[in-house]
Short mmCIF file of C-alpha atoms and ligand atoms in Angstrom, two decimals:
data_model
loop_
_atom_site.label_atom_id
_atom_site.label_comp_id
_atom_site.label_asym_id
_atom_site.label_seq_id
_atom_site.Cartn_x
_atom_site.Cartn_y
_atom_site.Cartn_z
CA UNK A 171 55.69 26.34 57.82
CA UNK A 172 58.28 23.75 59.86
CA UNK A 173 61.37 23.15 56.97
CA UNK A 174 62.68 20.42 57.06
CA UNK A 175 66.29 19.66 59.72
CA UNK A 176 68.45 16.97 58.50
CA UNK A 177 71.11 16.10 61.52
CA UNK A 178 74.22 14.03 61.52
CA UNK A 179 74.94 12.70 65.07
CA UNK A 180 78.66 11.41 64.59
CA UNK A 181 78.82 9.87 67.72
CA UNK A 182 82.61 8.68 68.48
CA UNK A 183 83.75 8.86 64.96
CA UNK A 184 85.77 10.50 62.26
CA UNK A 185 89.50 12.18 62.04
CA UNK A 186 91.23 15.03 60.94
CA UNK A 187 91.47 12.97 57.70
CA UNK A 188 88.29 11.38 57.59
CA UNK A 189 86.41 14.39 58.43
CA UNK A 190 87.53 16.54 56.30
CA UNK A 191 86.79 14.63 53.10
CA UNK A 192 83.31 13.88 54.78
CA UNK A 193 82.73 18.01 54.85
CA UNK A 194 83.96 18.24 51.47
CA UNK A 195 81.12 15.67 49.94
CA UNK A 196 78.30 17.27 51.47
CA UNK A 197 79.28 20.61 51.23
CA UNK A 198 80.24 19.97 47.80
CA UNK A 199 76.42 17.97 46.81
CA UNK A 200 74.27 20.15 48.52
CA UNK A 201 70.96 19.93 46.78
CA UNK A 202 69.14 23.25 46.02
CA UNK A 203 66.37 24.41 46.53
CA UNK A 204 65.11 25.47 49.93
CA UNK A 205 62.76 24.30 52.46
CA UNK A 206 65.54 22.44 54.59
CA UNK A 207 68.50 22.83 56.75
CA UNK A 208 71.53 19.94 56.79
CA UNK A 209 73.45 19.99 60.56
CA UNK A 210 76.52 18.11 61.04
CA UNK A 211 77.26 17.36 64.99
CA UNK A 212 80.85 15.89 65.24
CA UNK A 213 82.28 15.33 68.61
CA UNK A 214 84.33 18.76 70.22
CA UNK A 215 88.36 18.32 69.86
CA UNK A 216 86.53 18.58 65.88
CA UNK A 217 83.87 21.63 66.12
CA UNK A 218 86.79 24.37 65.74
CA UNK A 219 87.96 22.49 62.91
CA UNK A 220 84.34 21.46 61.43
CA UNK A 221 82.89 25.05 61.56
CA UNK A 222 86.01 26.46 59.30
CA UNK A 223 85.60 23.55 57.44
CA UNK A 224 82.14 24.44 56.36
CA UNK A 225 82.02 28.28 56.81
CA UNK A 226 80.03 30.11 53.64
CA UNK A 227 78.54 26.63 52.89
CA UNK A 228 73.97 25.93 54.32
CA UNK A 229 75.78 23.51 56.28
CA UNK A 230 75.98 24.39 60.74
CA UNK A 231 77.35 22.96 63.20
CA UNK A 232 76.34 21.07 66.24
CA UNK A 233 77.80 19.36 69.32
CA UNK A 234 75.83 15.70 70.59
CA UNK A 235 76.41 16.71 74.53
CA UNK A 236 77.06 19.43 77.13
CA UNK A 237 77.46 20.17 80.94
CA UNK A 238 74.33 21.83 82.80
CA UNK A 239 76.60 23.51 84.15
CA UNK A 240 77.93 27.40 83.39
CA UNK A 241 81.55 27.29 84.30
CA UNK A 242 83.79 25.57 87.04
CA UNK A 243 85.01 22.18 88.65
CA UNK A 244 83.51 19.94 86.61
CA UNK A 245 86.67 18.40 84.12
CA UNK A 246 85.59 16.24 81.17
CA UNK A 247 82.66 18.53 80.41
CA UNK A 248 82.23 21.18 78.53
CA UNK A 249 80.20 23.91 79.04
CA UNK A 250 77.18 25.40 76.47
CA UNK A 251 79.12 29.22 76.19
CA UNK A 252 82.39 26.59 74.61
CA UNK A 253 80.14 25.39 72.50
CA UNK A 254 78.79 28.57 71.20
CA UNK A 255 82.81 29.96 71.33
CA UNK A 256 83.70 26.78 68.70
CA UNK A 257 80.58 27.39 66.12
CA UNK A 258 78.13 25.80 67.60
CA UNK A 259 74.35 26.67 66.83
CA UNK A 260 73.00 23.52 68.26
CA UNK A 261 73.67 20.69 70.95
CA UNK A 262 71.74 17.39 70.90
CA UNK A 263 70.40 16.62 74.56
CA UNK A 264 70.36 13.08 76.46
CA UNK A 265 70.73 11.00 72.99
CA UNK A 266 69.37 7.38 74.79
CA UNK A 267 73.51 6.54 75.29
CA UNK A 268 73.79 9.15 76.82
CA UNK A 269 71.31 7.94 79.33
CA UNK A 270 71.96 4.43 78.66
CA UNK A 271 75.95 3.89 78.90
CA UNK A 272 76.16 7.22 80.86
CA UNK A 273 73.07 7.51 83.16
CA UNK A 274 72.04 10.54 82.44
CA UNK A 275 68.08 12.02 84.19
CA UNK A 276 65.34 13.60 82.17
CA UNK A 277 65.97 15.54 85.18
CA UNK A 278 70.06 15.95 84.52
CA UNK A 279 68.69 16.25 80.70
CA UNK A 280 66.29 18.94 81.47
CA UNK A 281 68.80 21.22 83.03
CA UNK A 282 71.12 19.91 79.70
CA UNK A 283 68.63 21.73 77.73
CA UNK A 284 68.06 25.12 80.00
CA UNK A 285 71.38 25.50 79.79
CA UNK A 286 71.89 25.65 76.16
CA UNK A 287 69.67 27.99 75.73
CA UNK A 288 70.39 30.37 78.64
CA UNK A 289 73.83 29.82 76.43
CA UNK A 290 71.96 31.05 73.15
CA UNK A 291 72.23 26.67 71.41
CA UNK A 292 69.41 25.56 69.95
CA UNK A 293 68.36 21.83 71.82
CA UNK A 294 67.40 19.11 70.06
CA UNK A 295 66.01 16.80 72.85
CA UNK A 296 65.98 12.69 71.91
CA UNK A 297 63.02 10.71 73.61
CA UNK A 298 62.53 7.19 73.13
CA UNK A 299 61.07 4.10 74.03
CA UNK A 300 63.48 1.38 74.35
CA UNK A 301 61.43 -2.87 72.71
CA UNK A 302 60.48 -4.63 75.84
CA UNK A 303 58.52 -0.48 76.69
CA UNK A 304 57.12 -1.53 72.84
CA UNK A 305 56.02 -4.24 73.65
CA UNK A 306 54.84 -3.69 76.98
CA UNK A 307 52.60 -0.61 75.15
CA UNK A 308 54.77 1.65 77.07
CA UNK A 309 55.38 4.31 74.28
CA UNK A 310 53.23 7.26 74.97
CA UNK A 311 53.92 7.04 78.28
CA UNK A 312 57.92 6.87 78.08
CA UNK A 313 57.85 9.53 76.07
CA UNK A 314 55.39 11.89 77.50
CA UNK A 315 57.33 11.39 80.71
CA UNK A 316 60.39 12.59 79.28
CA UNK A 317 59.23 15.26 77.71
CA UNK A 318 57.77 16.32 80.64
CA UNK A 319 60.73 16.36 82.46
CA UNK A 320 61.80 19.53 80.85
CA UNK A 321 58.15 21.11 80.25
CA UNK A 322 58.79 21.37 83.50
CA UNK A 323 61.95 22.82 84.40
CA UNK A 324 61.66 25.34 80.52
CA UNK A 325 57.68 25.56 80.80
CA UNK A 326 56.35 25.18 76.99
CA UNK A 327 57.84 28.78 76.04
CA UNK A 328 61.36 27.21 75.54
CA UNK A 329 59.98 24.40 72.67
CA UNK A 330 60.34 27.98 70.27
CA UNK A 331 63.30 27.86 69.81
CA UNK A 332 64.25 23.74 70.78
CA UNK A 333 63.75 21.00 68.19
CA UNK A 334 62.16 17.52 69.06
CA UNK A 335 64.32 14.09 68.31
CA UNK A 336 61.29 11.43 68.59
CA UNK A 337 64.19 7.97 68.51
CA UNK A 338 62.75 5.03 69.12
CA UNK A 339 65.69 3.39 70.76
CA UNK A 340 65.48 -0.37 68.57
CA UNK A 341 65.80 1.52 65.81
CA UNK A 342 69.12 2.98 66.49
CA UNK A 343 72.22 1.35 65.07
CA UNK A 344 70.23 -1.48 64.30
CA UNK A 345 68.79 -1.53 60.97
CA UNK A 346 65.41 -2.29 62.59
CA UNK A 347 63.44 1.53 61.52
CA UNK A 348 59.81 2.52 62.65
CA UNK A 349 57.07 2.44 60.45
CA UNK A 350 56.42 5.62 58.81
CA UNK A 351 53.08 4.97 60.69
CA UNK A 352 55.05 3.91 64.22
CA UNK A 353 57.11 6.90 63.26
CA UNK A 354 53.81 9.63 63.00
CA UNK A 355 52.24 7.57 65.50
CA UNK A 356 53.99 8.60 68.11
CA UNK A 357 55.22 12.15 66.42
CA UNK A 358 51.03 13.27 65.77
CA UNK A 359 51.83 11.92 69.99
CA UNK A 360 53.88 14.65 71.25
CA UNK A 361 52.89 17.86 69.34
CA UNK A 362 49.41 16.76 70.51
CA UNK A 363 50.87 16.87 73.52
CA UNK A 364 51.98 20.15 73.48
CA UNK A 365 49.14 21.27 71.17
CA UNK A 366 47.87 20.93 74.71
CA UNK A 367 49.85 23.64 76.63
CA UNK A 368 50.64 26.43 74.15
CA UNK A 369 48.18 25.55 69.80
CA UNK A 370 51.20 27.43 67.77
CA UNK A 371 54.46 26.31 69.56
CA UNK A 372 53.06 23.33 68.94
CA UNK A 373 52.53 23.49 65.56
CA UNK A 374 56.26 25.22 64.87
CA UNK A 375 58.37 22.68 67.12
CA UNK A 376 60.07 21.39 64.60
CA UNK A 377 60.32 16.93 65.33
CA UNK A 378 63.06 15.35 63.77
CA UNK A 379 63.00 11.31 63.55
CA UNK A 380 66.11 9.05 64.43
CA UNK A 381 66.29 5.66 64.03
CA UNK A 382 68.24 3.84 61.13
CA UNK A 383 66.89 6.86 58.66
CA UNK A 384 68.40 6.10 55.50
CA UNK A 385 68.44 7.71 51.56
CA UNK A 386 65.77 4.47 50.90
CA UNK A 387 63.64 4.78 53.42
CA UNK A 388 64.32 9.11 53.62
CA UNK A 389 61.02 9.57 52.12
CA UNK A 390 58.35 7.79 53.15
CA UNK A 391 60.05 9.14 56.83
CA UNK A 392 59.50 12.87 56.01
CA UNK A 393 55.96 12.16 53.62
CA UNK A 394 54.21 11.88 57.12
CA UNK A 395 52.20 15.16 58.64
CA UNK A 396 54.17 15.32 62.19
CA UNK A 397 58.08 14.59 60.49
CA UNK A 398 59.77 17.74 60.14
CA UNK A 399 63.53 15.42 59.31
CA UNK A 400 66.21 13.50 60.71
CA UNK A 401 69.02 12.68 63.52
CA UNK A 402 70.99 10.48 61.59
CA UNK A 403 73.52 8.42 63.09
CA UNK A 404 75.31 5.67 60.57
CA UNK A 405 74.08 7.14 57.15
CA UNK A 406 75.89 10.77 58.29
CA UNK A 407 78.95 9.01 58.66
CA UNK A 408 79.77 9.27 54.38
CA UNK A 409 78.28 12.42 52.67
CA UNK A 410 76.58 10.00 49.78
CA UNK A 411 74.44 8.43 52.21
CA UNK A 412 73.31 11.79 53.73
CA UNK A 413 73.17 13.73 51.10
CA UNK A 414 70.83 11.38 49.65
CA UNK A 415 68.69 12.54 53.00
CA UNK A 416 68.93 16.07 52.53
CA UNK A 417 67.87 14.33 48.77
CA UNK A 418 64.64 13.57 49.58
CA UNK A 419 64.10 16.38 52.56
CA UNK A 420 64.48 19.09 49.54
CA UNK A 421 61.34 16.91 47.33
CA UNK A 422 59.62 16.57 49.95
C1 PEP B 91 71.07 7.66 66.85
O1 PEP B 91 72.97 8.39 67.09
O2 PEP B 91 71.06 9.29 66.42
C2 PEP B 91 71.09 7.35 65.43
C3 PEP B 91 69.81 7.66 64.76
O3 PEP B 91 71.84 6.67 64.65
P1 PEP B 91 71.23 6.22 63.53
O4 PEP B 91 70.87 6.54 62.70
O5 PEP B 91 72.52 5.02 63.66
O6 PEP B 91 69.84 5.03 64.28
#
């Protein structure tokens, strides 16, 4: 009943020429079949150009961050409605790089999540533990805290039109991937936490895995019952690498 979502987070990479080549490679190679969708999240300045490049294809558009404010004196920020204007359907909120480098709290992430939804965007809420937290046995309490901040602000109903991404921080950009069993354990826990509040919503919410997912490990991760796709950084920057993950989803 849940489709796979394969989402590329380009981070602060790309440029007009590189993006054009990447998008045409992806669009040309979208695997046939159903049961999955593809999403790309370029940096802000390229959203409109990429929106035009993917028009008519099966590839969707998202942004990597959004302001929690609607409009006004917030120099350098981008409002949710502006992302809609640029053609976005999705936006990533709470990526660990935003939390760690830019000091975003779980409460600010919750505000961003709500602002995104209010503008008609689907938020992709990133949660996950650091290596120290995992080694201390705190994985579940960390993801619970990050999830509960959003549940407290937005309520379980909001997860009827949201995506969760479990991204163990120690696996992001490191080449270290959670094993399918490690990832499934946390995905299952997240879904169970949501199910306590609403079983139907919990059963429908897509929970993506993020952390060095690539063509070679995607099939094993996507075979797990509570892994509904991937949020992919490094391997989303080359069409063939991204399409290899898409192919695993198309076969799943
Ligand atoms: C990410 O930044 O969301 C991510 C998962 O990156 P990578 O795939 O490079 O680990």
